[in-house]
mmCIF file of N, CA and C in Angstrom:
data_model
loop_
_atom_site.group_PDB
_atom_site.id
_atom_site.type_symbol
_atom_site.label_atom_id
_atom_site.label_comp_id
_atom_site.label_asym_id
_atom_site.label_seq_id
_atom_site.Cartn_x
_atom_site.Cartn_y
_atom_site.Cartn_z
ATOM 1 N N MET I 1 0.840 -1.181 0.000
ATOM 2 C CA MET I 1 0.000 0.000 0.000
ATOM 3 C C MET I 1 0.884 1.243 0.000
ATOM 4 N N PRO I 2 0.676 2.131 -0.977
ATOM 5 C CA PRO I 2 1.509 3.341 -1.055
ATOM 6 C C PRO I 2 1.209 4.306 0.096
ATOM 7 N N ASP I 3 2.237 5.030 0.523
ATOM 8 C CA ASP I 3 2.060 6.011 1.588
ATOM 9 C C ASP I 3 1.471 7.305 1.020
ATOM 10 N N ALA I 4 1.124 8.232 1.900
ATOM 11 C CA ALA I 4 0.479 9.487 1.492
ATOM 12 C C ALA I 4 1.355 10.290 0.539
ATOM 13 N N ASN I 5 2.660 10.314 0.761
ATOM 14 C CA ASN I 5 3.557 11.045 -0.124
ATOM 15 C C ASN I 5 3.544 10.440 -1.531
ATOM 16 N N SER I 6 3.561 9.111 -1.613
ATOM 17 C CA SER I 6 3.517 8.441 -2.926
ATOM 18 C C SER I 6 2.209 8.739 -3.644
ATOM 19 N N ILE I 7 1.103 8.741 -2.906
ATOM 20 C CA ILE I 7 -0.206 9.051 -3.504
ATOM 21 C C ILE I 7 -0.216 10.481 -4.024
ATOM 22 N N ASP I 8 0.342 11.416 -3.246
ATOM 23 C CA ASP I 8 0.401 12.816 -3.689
ATOM 24 C C ASP I 8 1.240 12.951 -4.958
ATOM 25 N N ARG I 9 2.395 12.273 -4.989
ATOM 26 C CA ARG I 9 3.254 12.323 -6.182
ATOM 27 C C ARG I 9 2.559 11.693 -7.387
ATOM 28 N N LEU I 10 1.839 10.615 -7.157
ATOM 29 C CA LEU I 10 1.117 9.932 -8.227
ATOM 30 C C LEU I 10 0.010 10.810 -8.791
ATOM 31 N N ALA I 11 -0.745 11.443 -7.904
ATOM 32 C CA ALA I 11 -1.822 12.340 -8.340
ATOM 33 C C ALA I 11 -1.263 13.523 -9.125
ATOM 34 N N ALA I 12 -0.164 14.091 -8.653
ATOM 35 C CA ALA I 12 0.461 15.214 -9.356
ATOM 36 C C ALA I 12 0.943 14.784 -10.741
ATOM 37 N N ALA I 13 1.487 13.580 -10.837
ATOM 38 C CA ALA I 13 1.957 13.081 -12.135
ATOM 39 C C ALA I 13 0.794 12.863 -13.096
ATOM 40 N N ALA I 14 -0.335 12.394 -12.591
ATOM 41 C CA ALA I 14 -1.522 12.207 -13.448
ATOM 42 C C ALA I 14 -2.036 13.554 -13.949
ATOM 43 N N ARG I 15 -2.054 14.558 -13.069
ATOM 44 C CA ARG I 15 -2.499 15.898 -13.497
ATOM 45 C C ARG I 15 -1.530 16.490 -14.517
ATOM 46 N N ALA I 16 -0.228 16.302 -14.312
ATOM 47 C CA ALA I 16 0.769 16.811 -15.258
ATOM 48 C C ALA I 16 0.622 16.114 -16.607
ATOM 49 N N ALA I 17 0.359 14.834 -16.601
ATOM 50 C CA ALA I 17 0.159 14.100 -17.859
ATOM 51 C C ALA I 17 -1.082 14.606 -18.583
ATOM 52 N N ARG I 18 -2.140 14.902 -17.836
ATOM 53 C CA ARG I 18 -3.374 15.434 -18.448
ATOM 54 C C ARG I 18 -3.081 16.726 -19.216
ATOM 55 N N ALA I 19 -2.150 17.509 -18.721
ATOM 56 C CA ALA I 19 -1.819 18.792 -19.348
ATOM 57 C C ALA I 19 -1.220 18.632 -20.738
ATOM 58 N N VAL I 20 -0.688 17.443 -21.068
ATOM 59 C CA VAL I 20 -0.095 17.236 -22.388
ATOM 60 C C VAL I 20 -0.936 16.300 -23.267
ATOM 61 N N ALA I 21 -2.164 16.033 -22.834
ATOM 62 C CA ALA I 21 -3.052 15.184 -23.640
ATOM 63 C C ALA I 21 -3.343 15.847 -24.982
ATOM 64 N N TYR I 22 -3.599 15.018 -25.988
ATOM 65 C CA TYR I 22 -3.951 15.500 -27.317
ATOM 66 C C TYR I 22 -5.396 15.085 -27.573
ATOM 67 N N ALA I 23 -6.319 16.026 -27.355
ATOM 68 C CA ALA I 23 -7.750 15.726 -27.465
ATOM 69 C C ALA I 23 -8.481 16.817 -28.245
ATOM 70 N N PRO I 24 -8.103 17.031 -29.524
ATOM 71 C CA PRO I 24 -8.717 18.115 -30.291
ATOM 72 C C PRO I 24 -10.182 17.858 -30.663
ATOM 73 N N TYR I 25 -10.631 16.631 -30.578
ATOM 74 C CA TYR I 25 -11.995 16.305 -31.005
ATOM 75 C C TYR I 25 -12.961 16.300 -29.822
ATOM 76 N N SER I 26 -12.654 15.559 -28.799
ATOM 77 C CA SER I 26 -13.551 15.475 -27.640
ATOM 78 C C SER I 26 -13.321 16.611 -26.656
ATOM 79 N N LYS I 27 -12.127 17.194 -26.660
ATOM 80 C CA LYS I 27 -11.713 18.200 -25.675
ATOM 81 C C LYS I 27 -11.678 17.614 -24.262
ATOM 82 N N PHE I 28 -11.710 16.292 -24.133
ATOM 83 C CA PHE I 28 -11.694 15.603 -22.840
ATOM 84 C C PHE I 28 -10.289 15.080 -22.591
ATOM 85 N N CYS I 29 -9.499 15.873 -21.881
ATOM 86 C CA CYS I 29 -8.108 15.515 -21.610
ATOM 87 C C CYS I 29 -8.022 14.603 -20.394
ATOM 88 N N VAL I 30 -7.236 13.555 -20.553
ATOM 89 C CA VAL I 30 -7.059 12.583 -19.476
ATOM 90 C C VAL I 30 -5.572 12.322 -19.285
ATOM 91 N N GLY I 31 -5.165 12.271 -18.044
ATOM 92 C CA GLY I 31 -3.807 11.891 -17.700
ATOM 93 C C GLY I 31 -3.851 10.710 -16.758
ATOM 94 N N ALA I 32 -2.866 9.864 -16.833
ATOM 95 C CA ALA I 32 -2.751 8.719 -15.932
ATOM 96 C C ALA I 32 -1.311 8.630 -15.458
ATOM 97 N N ALA I 33 -1.142 8.017 -14.312
ATOM 98 C CA ALA I 33 0.202 7.779 -13.797
ATOM 99 C C ALA I 33 0.183 6.463 -13.031
ATOM 100 N N ILE I 34 1.229 5.690 -13.211
ATOM 101 C CA ILE I 34 1.348 4.386 -12.567
ATOM 102 C C ILE I 34 2.561 4.398 -11.645
ATOM 103 N N LEU I 35 2.331 4.004 -10.400
ATOM 104 C CA LEU I 35 3.409 3.855 -9.421
ATOM 105 C C LEU I 35 3.896 2.414 -9.454
ATOM 106 N N LEU I 36 5.196 2.250 -9.637
ATOM 107 C CA LEU I 36 5.789 0.918 -9.687
ATOM 108 C C LEU I 36 6.390 0.547 -8.328
ATOM 109 N N ASP I 37 6.627 -0.740 -8.127
ATOM 110 C CA ASP I 37 7.158 -1.213 -6.849
ATOM 111 C C ASP I 37 8.585 -0.744 -6.585
ATOM 112 N N ASN I 38 9.247 -0.197 -7.590
ATOM 113 C CA ASN I 38 10.594 0.366 -7.388
ATOM 114 C C ASN I 38 10.559 1.880 -7.144
ATOM 115 N N GLY I 39 9.338 2.435 -7.008
ATOM 116 C CA GLY I 39 9.172 3.862 -6.724
ATOM 117 C C GLY I 39 9.051 4.754 -7.939
ATOM 118 N N VAL I 40 9.304 4.222 -9.121
ATOM 119 C CA VAL I 40 9.204 4.997 -10.364
ATOM 120 C C VAL I 40 7.726 5.265 -10.670
ATOM 121 N N ILE I 41 7.451 6.454 -11.178
ATOM 122 C CA ILE I 41 6.106 6.807 -11.633
ATOM 123 C C ILE I 41 6.160 6.986 -13.144
ATOM 124 N N VAL I 42 5.278 6.282 -13.843
ATOM 125 C CA VAL I 42 5.220 6.324 -15.305
ATOM 126 C C VAL I 42 3.922 7.012 -15.723
ATOM 127 N N PRO I 43 4.017 8.133 -16.461
ATOM 128 C CA PRO I 43 2.815 8.854 -16.886
ATOM 129 C C PRO I 43 2.312 8.405 -18.256
ATOM 130 N N GLY I 44 1.089 8.796 -18.551
ATOM 131 C CA GLY I 44 0.496 8.591 -19.873
ATOM 132 C C GLY I 44 -0.626 9.591 -20.070
ATOM 133 N N ALA I 45 -0.879 9.972 -21.305
ATOM 134 C CA ALA I 45 -1.960 10.909 -21.620
ATOM 135 C C ALA I 45 -2.742 10.375 -22.816
ATOM 136 N N ASN I 46 -4.019 10.725 -22.885
ATOM 137 C CA ASN I 46 -4.794 10.259 -24.030
ATOM 138 C C ASN I 46 -4.342 10.975 -25.302
ATOM 139 N N VAL I 47 -4.387 10.246 -26.402
ATOM 140 C CA VAL I 47 -3.999 10.762 -27.710
ATOM 141 C C VAL I 47 -5.113 10.396 -28.685
ATOM 142 N N GLU I 48 -5.836 11.414 -29.150
ATOM 143 C CA GLU I 48 -6.948 11.175 -30.069
ATOM 144 C C GLU I 48 -6.488 11.180 -31.520
ATOM 145 N N ASN I 49 -7.347 10.653 -32.358
ATOM 146 C CA ASN I 49 -7.105 10.595 -33.788
ATOM 147 C C ASN I 49 -8.441 10.806 -34.482
ATOM 148 N N ALA I 50 -8.432 11.401 -35.664
ATOM 149 C CA ALA I 50 -9.676 11.613 -36.412
ATOM 150 C C ALA I 50 -10.401 10.296 -36.664
ATOM 151 N N SER I 51 -9.659 9.233 -36.779
ATOM 152 C CA SER I 51 -10.234 7.892 -36.845
ATOM 153 C C SER I 51 -10.319 7.406 -35.403
ATOM 154 N N TYR I 52 -11.478 7.552 -34.790
ATOM 155 C CA TYR I 52 -11.603 7.323 -33.349
ATOM 156 C C TYR I 52 -11.068 5.975 -32.884
ATOM 157 N N GLY I 53 -11.119 4.960 -33.710
ATOM 158 C CA GLY I 53 -10.599 3.653 -33.340
ATOM 159 C C GLY I 53 -9.097 3.657 -33.097
ATOM 160 N N LEU I 54 -8.409 4.650 -33.607
ATOM 161 C CA LEU I 54 -6.962 4.754 -33.419
ATOM 162 C C LEU I 54 -6.588 5.576 -32.186
ATOM 163 N N THR I 55 -7.580 6.111 -31.501
ATOM 164 C CA THR I 55 -7.346 6.872 -30.278
ATOM 165 C C THR I 55 -6.836 5.935 -29.189
ATOM 166 N N CYS I 56 -5.955 6.433 -28.336
ATOM 167 C CA CYS I 56 -5.452 5.615 -27.238
ATOM 168 C C CYS I 56 -5.666 6.361 -25.921
ATOM 169 N N CYS I 57 -6.237 5.668 -24.968
ATOM 170 C CA CYS I 57 -6.532 6.245 -23.655
ATOM 171 C C CYS I 57 -5.260 6.419 -22.825
ATOM 172 N N ALA I 58 -5.312 7.334 -21.886
ATOM 173 C CA ALA I 58 -4.169 7.617 -21.018
ATOM 174 C C ALA I 58 -3.727 6.391 -20.228
ATOM 175 N N GLU I 59 -4.691 5.622 -19.748
ATOM 176 C CA GLU I 59 -4.355 4.450 -18.945
ATOM 177 C C GLU I 59 -3.543 3.440 -19.752
ATOM 178 N N ARG I 60 -3.957 3.208 -21.001
ATOM 179 C CA ARG I 60 -3.217 2.261 -21.837
ATOM 180 C C ARG I 60 -1.859 2.803 -22.237
ATOM 181 N N VAL I 61 -1.778 4.095 -22.521
ATOM 182 C CA VAL I 61 -0.480 4.692 -22.853
ATOM 183 C C VAL I 61 0.495 4.459 -21.694
ATOM 184 N N ALA I 62 0.048 4.717 -20.468
ATOM 185 C CA ALA I 62 0.910 4.521 -19.307
ATOM 186 C C ALA I 62 1.252 3.047 -19.115
ATOM 187 N N MET I 63 0.272 2.164 -19.255
ATOM 188 C CA MET I 63 0.537 0.742 -19.039
ATOM 189 C C MET I 63 1.453 0.162 -20.107
ATOM 190 N N PHE I 64 1.306 0.609 -21.345
ATOM 191 C CA PHE I 64 2.200 0.137 -22.402
ATOM 192 C C PHE I 64 3.620 0.646 -22.159
ATOM 193 N N ALA I 65 3.740 1.879 -21.647
ATOM 194 C CA ALA I 65 5.065 2.414 -21.327
ATOM 195 C C ALA I 65 5.717 1.606 -20.204
ATOM 196 N N VAL I 66 4.924 1.223 -19.216
ATOM 197 C CA VAL I 66 5.464 0.378 -18.143
ATOM 198 C C VAL I 66 6.008 -0.912 -18.733
ATOM 199 N N ARG I 67 5.235 -1.531 -19.599
ATOM 200 C CA ARG I 67 5.649 -2.821 -20.171
ATOM 201 C C ARG I 67 6.922 -2.692 -21.004
ATOM 202 N N THR I 68 7.038 -1.622 -21.768
ATOM 203 C CA THR I 68 8.188 -1.484 -22.658
ATOM 204 C C THR I 68 9.417 -0.894 -21.973
ATOM 205 N N GLN I 69 9.216 -0.120 -20.904
ATOM 206 C CA GLN I 69 10.339 0.548 -20.253
ATOM 207 C C GLN I 69 10.720 -0.033 -18.894
ATOM 208 N N HIS I 70 9.790 -0.751 -18.265
ATOM 209 C CA HIS I 70 10.019 -1.267 -16.905
ATOM 210 C C HIS I 70 9.399 -2.656 -16.770
ATOM 211 N N ALA I 71 9.704 -3.543 -17.682
ATOM 212 C CA ALA I 71 9.033 -4.842 -17.774
ATOM 213 C C ALA I 71 9.149 -5.683 -16.507
ATOM 214 N N GLN I 72 10.191 -5.501 -15.721
ATOM 215 C CA GLN I 72 10.385 -6.334 -14.529
ATOM 216 C C GLN I 72 9.718 -5.760 -13.287
ATOM 217 N N ALA I 73 9.242 -4.530 -13.361
ATOM 218 C CA ALA I 73 8.644 -3.879 -12.189
ATOM 219 C C ALA I 73 7.176 -4.268 -12.040
ATOM 220 N N GLY I 74 6.707 -4.250 -10.809
ATOM 221 C CA GLY I 74 5.306 -4.517 -10.531
ATOM 222 C C GLY I 74 4.536 -3.221 -10.360
ATOM 223 N N ILE I 75 3.275 -3.245 -10.710
ATOM 224 C CA ILE I 75 2.411 -2.073 -10.570
ATOM 225 C C ILE I 75 1.818 -2.061 -9.166
ATOM 226 N N VAL I 76 1.948 -0.903 -8.493
ATOM 227 C CA VAL I 76 1.430 -0.729 -7.141
ATOM 228 C C VAL I 76 0.108 0.030 -7.164
ATOM 229 N N ALA I 77 0.031 1.100 -7.963
ATOM 230 C CA ALA I 77 -1.164 1.946 -7.981
ATOM 231 C C ALA I 77 -1.257 2.689 -9.304
ATOM 232 N N LEU I 78 -2.480 3.080 -9.638
ATOM 233 C CA LEU I 78 -2.763 3.848 -10.850
ATOM 234 C C LEU I 78 -3.643 5.022 -10.468
ATOM 235 N N ALA I 79 -3.290 6.215 -10.934
ATOM 236 C CA ALA I 79 -4.117 7.409 -10.733
ATOM 237 C C ALA I 79 -4.531 7.932 -12.098
ATOM 238 N N VAL I 80 -5.754 8.448 -12.163
ATOM 239 C CA VAL I 80 -6.274 9.018 -13.407
ATOM 240 C C VAL I 80 -6.818 10.402 -13.102
ATOM 241 N N SER I 81 -6.489 11.365 -13.952
ATOM 242 C CA SER I 81 -6.986 12.727 -13.822
ATOM 243 C C SER I 81 -7.712 13.086 -15.109
ATOM 244 N N CYS I 82 -8.980 13.452 -14.975
ATOM 245 C CA CYS I 82 -9.755 13.721 -16.191
ATOM 246 C C CYS I 82 -10.554 15.013 -16.108
ATOM 247 N N GLY I 83 -9.850 16.113 -16.011
ATOM 248 C CA GLY I 83 -10.486 17.409 -16.163
ATOM 249 C C GLY I 83 -10.696 18.210 -14.894
ATOM 250 N N ALA I 84 -10.767 17.568 -13.739
ATOM 251 C CA ALA I 84 -10.949 18.305 -12.495
ATOM 252 C C ALA I 84 -9.589 18.606 -11.876
ATOM 253 N N ASP I 85 -9.511 19.669 -11.086
ATOM 254 C CA ASP I 85 -8.247 20.019 -10.453
ATOM 255 C C ASP I 85 -7.856 19.009 -9.377
ATOM 256 N N ASP I 86 -8.825 18.392 -8.776
ATOM 257 C CA ASP I 86 -8.551 17.448 -7.697
ATOM 258 C C ASP I 86 -9.086 16.081 -8.091
ATOM 259 N N PHE I 87 -8.199 15.147 -8.459
ATOM 260 C CA PHE I 87 -8.659 13.857 -8.972
ATOM 261 C C PHE I 87 -9.428 13.066 -7.918
ATOM 262 N N MET I 88 -9.239 13.371 -6.636
ATOM 263 C CA MET I 88 -9.954 12.640 -5.588
ATOM 264 C C MET I 88 -11.401 13.125 -5.467
ATOM 265 N N HIS I 89 -11.691 14.322 -5.949
ATOM 266 C CA HIS I 89 -13.034 14.892 -5.860
ATOM 267 C C HIS I 89 -13.423 15.458 -7.224
ATOM 268 N N ALA I 90 -13.436 14.617 -8.228
ATOM 269 C CA ALA I 90 -13.612 15.067 -9.604
ATOM 270 C C ALA I 90 -15.033 15.509 -9.922
ATOM 271 N N GLY I 91 -16.016 15.156 -9.108
ATOM 272 C CA GLY I 91 -17.382 15.619 -9.316
ATOM 273 C C GLY I 91 -17.912 15.290 -10.692
ATOM 274 N N ASP I 92 -18.409 16.293 -11.391
ATOM 275 C CA ASP I 92 -19.013 16.104 -12.706
ATOM 276 C C ASP I 92 -18.024 15.618 -13.754
ATOM 277 N N HIS I 93 -16.741 15.695 -13.467
ATOM 278 C CA HIS I 93 -15.727 15.286 -14.430
ATOM 279 C C HIS I 93 -15.183 13.883 -14.161
ATOM 280 N N ALA I 94 -15.794 13.190 -13.212
ATOM 281 C CA ALA I 94 -15.296 11.853 -12.876
ATOM 282 C C ALA I 94 -15.448 10.929 -14.081
ATOM 283 N N GLY I 95 -14.512 10.031 -14.212
ATOM 284 C CA GLY I 95 -14.564 9.084 -15.305
ATOM 285 C C GLY I 95 -14.071 7.730 -14.843
ATOM 286 N N MET I 96 -14.454 6.729 -15.562
ATOM 287 C CA MET I 96 -14.007 5.369 -15.285
ATOM 288 C C MET I 96 -13.257 4.865 -16.505
ATOM 289 N N PRO I 97 -12.314 3.960 -16.312
ATOM 290 C CA PRO I 97 -11.606 3.385 -17.466
ATOM 291 C C PRO I 97 -12.582 2.686 -18.410
ATOM 292 N N CYS I 98 -12.307 2.789 -19.682
ATOM 293 C CA CYS I 98 -13.156 2.138 -20.684
ATOM 294 C C CYS I 98 -12.920 0.625 -20.664
ATOM 295 N N GLY I 99 -13.709 -0.095 -21.402
ATOM 296 C CA GLY I 99 -13.582 -1.545 -21.454
ATOM 297 C C GLY I 99 -12.235 -2.009 -21.953
ATOM 298 N N ALA I 100 -11.695 -1.339 -22.963
ATOM 299 C CA ALA I 100 -10.380 -1.728 -23.486
ATOM 300 C C ALA I 100 -9.302 -1.542 -22.423
ATOM 301 N N CYS I 101 -9.357 -0.439 -21.688
ATOM 302 C CA CYS I 101 -8.365 -0.205 -20.637
ATOM 303 C C CYS I 101 -8.515 -1.229 -19.517
ATOM 304 N N ARG I 102 -9.751 -1.536 -19.161
ATOM 305 C CA ARG I 102 -9.962 -2.543 -18.117
ATOM 306 C C ARG I 102 -9.407 -3.897 -18.527
ATOM 307 N N GLN I 103 -9.572 -4.243 -19.785
ATOM 308 C CA GLN I 103 -9.035 -5.521 -20.264
ATOM 309 C C GLN I 103 -7.515 -5.543 -20.187
ATOM 310 N N VAL I 104 -6.880 -4.446 -20.584
ATOM 311 C CA VAL I 104 -5.423 -4.367 -20.507
ATOM 312 C C VAL I 104 -4.982 -4.448 -19.046
ATOM 313 N N MET I 105 -5.701 -3.781 -18.141
ATOM 314 C CA MET I 105 -5.354 -3.823 -16.732
ATOM 315 C C MET I 105 -5.418 -5.241 -16.173
ATOM 316 N N VAL I 106 -6.418 -5.975 -16.570
ATOM 317 C CA VAL I 106 -6.585 -7.354 -16.083
ATOM 318 C C VAL I 106 -5.428 -8.212 -16.522
ATOM 319 N N GLU I 107 -4.982 -8.031 -17.756
ATOM 320 C CA GLU I 107 -3.897 -8.860 -18.281
ATOM 321 C C GLU I 107 -2.551 -8.334 -17.851
#
């Protein structure tokens, strides 16, 4: 279980990743960050495409980066920021991972 400092760093990384999202069509910017068991935090942001099927969610971008850059590390926690300043109290901007992201998370 991550400590409060790790959670704060993870949340900040998710918000920072959201700031670089590419969402010209939906305008719905999402950032994700994954905390690894070695303390490294790996960010990801959603990247849209005019062909919506080619769009990639922030969660998958981060998880694919973990696999390609830190294959031996274990995932401890995942934070997602989707439009609200405070990801813990996102209110009307709260979001859940899509089915594709959930499938990747399971595997």
